[in-house]
mmCIF file of C-alpha atoms in Angstrom:
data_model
loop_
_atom_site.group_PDB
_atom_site.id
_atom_site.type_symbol
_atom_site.label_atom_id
_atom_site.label_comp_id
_atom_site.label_asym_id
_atom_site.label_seq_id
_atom_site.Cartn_x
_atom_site.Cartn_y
_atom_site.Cartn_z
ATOM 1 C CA UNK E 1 -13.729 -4.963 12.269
ATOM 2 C CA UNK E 2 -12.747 -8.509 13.831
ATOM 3 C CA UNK E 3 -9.515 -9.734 12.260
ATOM 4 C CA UNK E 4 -9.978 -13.223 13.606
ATOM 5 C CA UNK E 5 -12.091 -15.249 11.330
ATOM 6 C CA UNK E 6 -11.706 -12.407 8.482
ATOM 7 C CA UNK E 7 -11.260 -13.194 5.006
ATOM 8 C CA UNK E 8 -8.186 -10.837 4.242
ATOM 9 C CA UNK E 9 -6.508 -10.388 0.883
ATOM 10 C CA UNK E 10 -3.376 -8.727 1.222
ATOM 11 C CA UNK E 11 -1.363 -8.141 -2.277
ATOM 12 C CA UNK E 12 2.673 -7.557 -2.656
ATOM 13 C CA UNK E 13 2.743 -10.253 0.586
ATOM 14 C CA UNK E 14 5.828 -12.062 -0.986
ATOM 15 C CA UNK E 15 8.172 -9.597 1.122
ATOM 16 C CA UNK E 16 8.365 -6.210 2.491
ATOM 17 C CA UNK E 17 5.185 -4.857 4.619
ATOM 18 C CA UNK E 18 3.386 -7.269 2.641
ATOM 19 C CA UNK E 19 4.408 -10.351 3.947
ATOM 20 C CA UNK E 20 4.880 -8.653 7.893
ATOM 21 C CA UNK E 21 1.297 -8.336 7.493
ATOM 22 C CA UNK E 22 0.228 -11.274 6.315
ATOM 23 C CA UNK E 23 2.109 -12.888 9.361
ATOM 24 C CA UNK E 24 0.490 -10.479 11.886
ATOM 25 C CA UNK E 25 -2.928 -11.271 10.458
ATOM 26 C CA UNK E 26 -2.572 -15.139 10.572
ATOM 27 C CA UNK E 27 -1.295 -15.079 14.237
ATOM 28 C CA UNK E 28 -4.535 -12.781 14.575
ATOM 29 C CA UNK E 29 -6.707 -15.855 13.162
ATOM 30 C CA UNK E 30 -7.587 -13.943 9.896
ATOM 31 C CA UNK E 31 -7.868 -16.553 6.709
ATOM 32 C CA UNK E 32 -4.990 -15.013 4.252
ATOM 33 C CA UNK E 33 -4.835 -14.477 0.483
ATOM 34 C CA UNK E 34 -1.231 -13.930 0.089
ATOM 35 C CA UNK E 35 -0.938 -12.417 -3.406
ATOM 36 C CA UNK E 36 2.260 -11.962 -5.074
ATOM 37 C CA UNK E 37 4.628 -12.377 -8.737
ATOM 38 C CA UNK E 38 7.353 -13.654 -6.993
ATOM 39 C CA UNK E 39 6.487 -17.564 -6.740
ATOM 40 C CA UNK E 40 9.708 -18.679 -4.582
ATOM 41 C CA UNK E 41 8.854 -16.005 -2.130
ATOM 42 C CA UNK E 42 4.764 -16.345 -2.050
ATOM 43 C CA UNK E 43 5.394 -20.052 -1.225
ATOM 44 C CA UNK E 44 7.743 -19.468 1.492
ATOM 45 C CA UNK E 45 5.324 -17.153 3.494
ATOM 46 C CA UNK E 46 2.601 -19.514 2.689
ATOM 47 C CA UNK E 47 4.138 -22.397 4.346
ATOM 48 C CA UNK E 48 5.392 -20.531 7.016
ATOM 49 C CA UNK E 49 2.079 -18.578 7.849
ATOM 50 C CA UNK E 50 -0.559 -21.436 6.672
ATOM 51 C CA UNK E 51 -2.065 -18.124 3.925
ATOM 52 C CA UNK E 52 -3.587 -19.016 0.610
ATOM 53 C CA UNK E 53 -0.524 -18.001 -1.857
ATOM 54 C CA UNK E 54 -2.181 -16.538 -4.977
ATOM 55 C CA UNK E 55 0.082 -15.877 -7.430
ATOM 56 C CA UNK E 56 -0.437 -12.676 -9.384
ATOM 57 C CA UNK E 57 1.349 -10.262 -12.031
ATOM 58 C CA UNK E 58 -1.004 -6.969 -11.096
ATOM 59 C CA UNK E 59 0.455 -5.428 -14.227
ATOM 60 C CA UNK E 60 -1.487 -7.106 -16.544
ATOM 61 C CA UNK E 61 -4.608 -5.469 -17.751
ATOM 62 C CA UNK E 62 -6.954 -8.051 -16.621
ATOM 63 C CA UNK E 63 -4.816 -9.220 -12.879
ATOM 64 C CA UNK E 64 -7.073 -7.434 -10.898
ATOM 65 C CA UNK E 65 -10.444 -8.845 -11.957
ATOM 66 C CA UNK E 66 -9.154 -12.690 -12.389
ATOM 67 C CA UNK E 67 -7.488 -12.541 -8.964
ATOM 68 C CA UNK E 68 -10.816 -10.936 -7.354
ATOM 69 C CA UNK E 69 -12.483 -13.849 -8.652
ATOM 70 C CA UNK E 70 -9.836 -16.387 -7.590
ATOM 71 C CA UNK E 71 -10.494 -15.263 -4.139
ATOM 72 C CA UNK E 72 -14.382 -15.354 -4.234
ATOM 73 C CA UNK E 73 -13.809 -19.064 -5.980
ATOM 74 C CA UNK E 74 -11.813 -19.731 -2.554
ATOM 75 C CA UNK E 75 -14.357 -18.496 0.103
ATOM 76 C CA UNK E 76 -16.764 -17.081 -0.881
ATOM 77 C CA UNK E 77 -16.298 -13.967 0.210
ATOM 78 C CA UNK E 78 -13.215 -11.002 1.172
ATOM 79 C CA UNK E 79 -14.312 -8.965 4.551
ATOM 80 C CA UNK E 80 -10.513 -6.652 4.141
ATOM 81 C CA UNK E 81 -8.514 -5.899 0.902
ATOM 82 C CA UNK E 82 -5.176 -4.458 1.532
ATOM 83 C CA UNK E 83 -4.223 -2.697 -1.414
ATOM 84 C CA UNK E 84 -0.436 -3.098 -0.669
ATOM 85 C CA UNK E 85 1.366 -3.867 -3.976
ATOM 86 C CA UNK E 86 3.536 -0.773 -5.271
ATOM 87 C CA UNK E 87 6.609 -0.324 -7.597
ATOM 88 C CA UNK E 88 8.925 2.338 -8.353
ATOM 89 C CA UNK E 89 11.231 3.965 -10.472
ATOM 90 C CA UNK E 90 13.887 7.189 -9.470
ATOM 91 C CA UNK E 91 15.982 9.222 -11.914
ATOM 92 C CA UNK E 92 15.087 12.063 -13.856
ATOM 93 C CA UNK E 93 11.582 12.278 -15.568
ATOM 94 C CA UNK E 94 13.197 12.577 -18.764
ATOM 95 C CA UNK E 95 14.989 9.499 -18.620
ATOM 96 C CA UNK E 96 12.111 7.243 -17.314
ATOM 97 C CA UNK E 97 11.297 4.379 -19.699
ATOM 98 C CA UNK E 98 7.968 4.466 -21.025
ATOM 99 C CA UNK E 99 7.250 0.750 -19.776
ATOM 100 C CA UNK E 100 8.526 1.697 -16.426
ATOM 101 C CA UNK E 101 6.006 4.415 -16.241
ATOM 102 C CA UNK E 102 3.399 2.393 -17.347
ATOM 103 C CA UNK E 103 4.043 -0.574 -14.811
ATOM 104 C CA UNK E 104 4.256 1.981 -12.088
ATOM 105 C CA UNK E 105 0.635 3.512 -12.567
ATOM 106 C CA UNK E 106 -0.818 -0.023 -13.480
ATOM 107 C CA UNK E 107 0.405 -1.850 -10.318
ATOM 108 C CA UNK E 108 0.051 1.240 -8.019
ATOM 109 C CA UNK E 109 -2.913 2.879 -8.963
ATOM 110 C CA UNK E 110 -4.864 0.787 -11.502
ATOM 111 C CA UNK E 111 -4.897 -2.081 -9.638
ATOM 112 C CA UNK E 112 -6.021 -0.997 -6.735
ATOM 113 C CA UNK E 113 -8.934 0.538 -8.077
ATOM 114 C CA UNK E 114 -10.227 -2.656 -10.953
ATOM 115 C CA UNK E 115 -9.564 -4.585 -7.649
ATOM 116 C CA UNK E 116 -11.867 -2.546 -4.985
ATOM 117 C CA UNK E 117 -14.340 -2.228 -7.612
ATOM 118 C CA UNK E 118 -14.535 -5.804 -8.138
ATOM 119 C CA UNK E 119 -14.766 -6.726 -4.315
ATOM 120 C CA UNK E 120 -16.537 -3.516 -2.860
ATOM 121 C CA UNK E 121 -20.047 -4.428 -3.967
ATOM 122 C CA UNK E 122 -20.021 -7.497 -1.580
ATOM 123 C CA UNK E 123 -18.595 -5.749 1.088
ATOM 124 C CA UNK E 124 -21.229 -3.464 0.953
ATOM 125 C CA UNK E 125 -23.949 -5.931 1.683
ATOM 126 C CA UNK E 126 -22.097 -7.465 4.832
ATOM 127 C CA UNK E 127 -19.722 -5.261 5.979
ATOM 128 C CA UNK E 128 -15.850 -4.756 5.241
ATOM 129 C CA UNK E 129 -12.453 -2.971 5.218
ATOM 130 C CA UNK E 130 -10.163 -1.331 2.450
ATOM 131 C CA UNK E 131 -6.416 -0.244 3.593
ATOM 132 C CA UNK E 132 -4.489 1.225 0.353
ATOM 133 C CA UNK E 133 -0.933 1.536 0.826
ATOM 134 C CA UNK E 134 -0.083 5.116 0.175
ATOM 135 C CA UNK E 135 3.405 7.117 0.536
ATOM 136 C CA UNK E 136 4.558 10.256 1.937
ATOM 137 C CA UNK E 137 5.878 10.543 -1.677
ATOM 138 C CA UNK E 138 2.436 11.070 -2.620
ATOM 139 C CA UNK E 139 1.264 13.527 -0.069
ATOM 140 C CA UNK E 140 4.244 15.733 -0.553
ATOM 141 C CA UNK E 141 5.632 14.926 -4.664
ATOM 142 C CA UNK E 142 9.634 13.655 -4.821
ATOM 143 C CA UNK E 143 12.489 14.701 -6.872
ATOM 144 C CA UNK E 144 13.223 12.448 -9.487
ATOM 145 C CA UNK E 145 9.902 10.229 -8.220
ATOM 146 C CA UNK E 146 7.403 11.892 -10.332
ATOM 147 C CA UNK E 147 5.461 9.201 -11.662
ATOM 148 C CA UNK E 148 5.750 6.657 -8.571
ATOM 149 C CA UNK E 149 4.522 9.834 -6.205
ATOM 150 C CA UNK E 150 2.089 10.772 -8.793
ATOM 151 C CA UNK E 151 0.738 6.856 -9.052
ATOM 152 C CA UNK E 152 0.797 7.288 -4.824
ATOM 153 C CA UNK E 153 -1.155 10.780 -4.827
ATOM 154 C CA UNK E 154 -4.151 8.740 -7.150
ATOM 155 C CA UNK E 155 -4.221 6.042 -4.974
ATOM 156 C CA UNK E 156 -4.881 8.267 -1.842
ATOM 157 C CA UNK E 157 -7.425 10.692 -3.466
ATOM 158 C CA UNK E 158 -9.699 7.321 -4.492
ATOM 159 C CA UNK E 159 -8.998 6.173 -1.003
ATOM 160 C CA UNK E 160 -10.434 9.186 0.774
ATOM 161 C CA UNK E 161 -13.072 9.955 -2.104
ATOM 162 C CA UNK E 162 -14.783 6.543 -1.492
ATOM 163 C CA UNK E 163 -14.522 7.472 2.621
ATOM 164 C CA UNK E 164 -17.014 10.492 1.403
ATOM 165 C CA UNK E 165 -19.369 8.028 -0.496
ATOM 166 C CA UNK E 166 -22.712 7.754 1.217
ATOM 167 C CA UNK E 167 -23.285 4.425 -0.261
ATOM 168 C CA UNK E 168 -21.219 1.681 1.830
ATOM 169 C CA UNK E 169 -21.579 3.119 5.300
ATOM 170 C CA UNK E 170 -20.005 -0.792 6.569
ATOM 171 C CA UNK E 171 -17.071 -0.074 4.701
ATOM 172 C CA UNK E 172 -13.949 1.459 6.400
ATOM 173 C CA UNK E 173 -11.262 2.752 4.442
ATOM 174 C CA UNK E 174 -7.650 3.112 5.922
ATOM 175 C CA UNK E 175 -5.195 4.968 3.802
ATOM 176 C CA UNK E 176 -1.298 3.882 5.509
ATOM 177 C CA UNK E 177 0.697 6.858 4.626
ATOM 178 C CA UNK E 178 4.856 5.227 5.452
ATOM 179 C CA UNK E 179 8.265 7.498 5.100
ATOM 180 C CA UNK E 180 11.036 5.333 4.465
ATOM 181 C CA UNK E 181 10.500 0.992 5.252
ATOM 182 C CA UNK E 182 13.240 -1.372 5.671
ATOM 183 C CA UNK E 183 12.303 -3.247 2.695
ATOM 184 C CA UNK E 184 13.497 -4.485 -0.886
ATOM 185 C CA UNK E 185 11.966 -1.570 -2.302
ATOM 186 C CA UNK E 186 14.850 0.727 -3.121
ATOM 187 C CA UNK E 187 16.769 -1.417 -4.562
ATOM 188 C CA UNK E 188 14.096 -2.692 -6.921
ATOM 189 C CA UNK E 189 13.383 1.066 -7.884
ATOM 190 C CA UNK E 190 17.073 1.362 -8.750
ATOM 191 C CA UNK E 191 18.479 3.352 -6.472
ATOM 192 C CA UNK E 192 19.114 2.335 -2.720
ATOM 193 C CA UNK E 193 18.625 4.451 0.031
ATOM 194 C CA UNK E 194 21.581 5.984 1.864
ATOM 195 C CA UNK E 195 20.345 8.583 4.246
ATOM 196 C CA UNK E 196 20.499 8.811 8.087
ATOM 197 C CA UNK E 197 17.349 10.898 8.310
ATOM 198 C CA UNK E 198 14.996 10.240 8.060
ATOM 199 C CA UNK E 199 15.509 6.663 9.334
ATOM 200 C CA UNK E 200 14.123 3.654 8.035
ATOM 201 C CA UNK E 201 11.585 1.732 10.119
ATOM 202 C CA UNK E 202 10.729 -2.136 9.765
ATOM 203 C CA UNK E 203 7.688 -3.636 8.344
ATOM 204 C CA UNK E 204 6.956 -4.835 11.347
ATOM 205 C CA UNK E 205 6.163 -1.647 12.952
ATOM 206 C CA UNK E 206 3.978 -0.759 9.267
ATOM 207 C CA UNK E 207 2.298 -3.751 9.786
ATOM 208 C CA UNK E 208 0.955 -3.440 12.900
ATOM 209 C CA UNK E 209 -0.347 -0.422 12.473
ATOM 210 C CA UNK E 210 -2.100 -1.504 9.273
ATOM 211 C CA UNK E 211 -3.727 -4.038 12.079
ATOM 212 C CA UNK E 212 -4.412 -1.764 14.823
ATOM 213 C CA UNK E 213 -6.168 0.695 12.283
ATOM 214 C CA UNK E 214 -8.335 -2.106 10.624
ATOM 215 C CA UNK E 215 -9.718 -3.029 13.956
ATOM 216 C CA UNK E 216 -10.155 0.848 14.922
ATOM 217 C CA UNK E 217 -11.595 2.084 11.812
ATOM 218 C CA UNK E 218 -9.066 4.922 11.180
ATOM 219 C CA UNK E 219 -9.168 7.030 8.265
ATOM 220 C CA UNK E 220 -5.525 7.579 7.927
ATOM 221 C CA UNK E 221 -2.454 5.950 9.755
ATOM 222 C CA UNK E 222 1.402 8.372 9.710
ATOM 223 C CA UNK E 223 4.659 6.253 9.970
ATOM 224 C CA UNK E 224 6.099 7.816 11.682
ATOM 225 C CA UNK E 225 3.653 10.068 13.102
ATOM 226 C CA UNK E 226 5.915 12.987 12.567
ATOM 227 C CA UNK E 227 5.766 12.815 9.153
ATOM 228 C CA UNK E 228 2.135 14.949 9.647
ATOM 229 C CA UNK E 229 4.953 18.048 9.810
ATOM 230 C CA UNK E 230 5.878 18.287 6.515
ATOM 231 C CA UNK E 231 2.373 17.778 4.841
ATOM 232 C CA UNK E 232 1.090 20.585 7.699
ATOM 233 C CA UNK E 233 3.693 22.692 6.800
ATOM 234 C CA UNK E 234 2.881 22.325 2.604
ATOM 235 C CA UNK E 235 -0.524 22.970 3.381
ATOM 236 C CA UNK E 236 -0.295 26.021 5.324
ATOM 237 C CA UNK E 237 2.458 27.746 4.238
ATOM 238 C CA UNK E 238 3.411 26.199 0.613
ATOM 239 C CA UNK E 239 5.892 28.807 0.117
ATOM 240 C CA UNK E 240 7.951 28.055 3.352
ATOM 241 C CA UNK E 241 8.094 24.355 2.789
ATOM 242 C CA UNK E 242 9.101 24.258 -1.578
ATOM 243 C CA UNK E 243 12.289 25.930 -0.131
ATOM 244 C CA UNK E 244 12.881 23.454 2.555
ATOM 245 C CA UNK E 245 12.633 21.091 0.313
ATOM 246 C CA UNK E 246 15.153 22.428 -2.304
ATOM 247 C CA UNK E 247 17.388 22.954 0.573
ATOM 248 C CA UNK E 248 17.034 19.836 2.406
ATOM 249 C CA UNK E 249 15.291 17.517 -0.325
#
């Protein structure tokens, strides 16, 4: 896939990987649809980048379809859609607001999917790319992240389930599967994050490999590569790793 000239939507661009990407994509020459809820923000990567700011609440029911066709009122067409958007929540399952947990699968998994169904049909016919935005919370389930790893683990089994379809041979599919980003996100989910290890990378780095694999075609992208470990170990020897991870969470 040719990023310059490329019709890319890229959602949750207001900040965070989001908006590293949609700066990496525009210095690329790809035409930008910066999606985002945060108006301030989304205009301020806009201008700086020259992207299409679409402004978007993904939460709502219908987001997904009325920004689809926003973007097909714009150009025509989308050749990539980087499902990037994602919220969170930590504490204790018991404790989790039930409109938390509801924004958290709508935004994070729902979305996603209303979105790729509206756009993949076109893609089919000329050729295209879908990235979703995964977690290592969803490959390996969190403490006290049930839903938000839960809302992660749906997004990546769609993701690799339409890689088996036989229908849209022209249409990669990328799943990005990050540890721990130098981003806003923490704090939004209501807890920060205070550990040394593993260490937070930037967006940067996330964003340019979200690049890199769009051009290559890869099915799956680790940041940092390491984190393969832990979801080898799970795999294999399930027993081994649940008491790692009650010893070193």
């Amino acid at each position: 896939m040719r990023l310059t000239g490329s019709v890319v939507l890229v959602t949750g661009a207001s900040s965070g990987i989001g908006a590293a990407l949609v700066r990496r994509l525009t210095r690329a020459g790809s035409h930008v649809l910066a999606v985002g809820r945060d108006p301030d923000r989304l205009d301020r990567i806009a201008t700086e980048t020259g992207a299409i700011p679409l402004l978007a609440d993904l939460s709502r029911p219908d987001a997904a379809g009325q920004l689809a066709a926003r973007a097909m009122e714009r150009y025509g067409r989308v050749d990539v859609l980087v499902n990037n958007a994602g919220v969170g929540w930590a504490g204790p399952f018991g404790t989790m607001p039930a409109e938390r947990a509801e924004e958290v699968l709508a935004v994070n998994l729902r979305a996603p999917v209303e979105l790729t169904r509206a756009l993949l049909p076109g893609m089919c016919d000329r050729g295209g790319h879908l990235v979703f935005v995964g977690s290592i919370a969803g490959r390996l389930g969190v403490a006290e992240e049930a839903v938000y790893a839960a809302s992660k683990a749906g997004l990546d089994t769609f993701a690799r389930s339409l890689r088996l379809e036989s229908a849209c041979r022209r249409v990669g599919v990328t799943v990005v599967v990050p540890g721990v980003v130098q981003t806003a996100f923490f704090e939004r989910r209501g807890r920060p994050y205070h550990r040394d290890r593993p260490r937070a990378i930037p967006p940067d780095r996330v964003a340019a490999a979200v690049a890199d694999a769009i051009v290559r075609n890869q099915a799956e992208v680790y940041l940092p590569a390491w984190l393969r470990v832990p979801v080898a170990v799970q795999g294999l020897l399930p027993a081994v790793y649940r008491r790692l991870a009650s010893r070193f969470g």
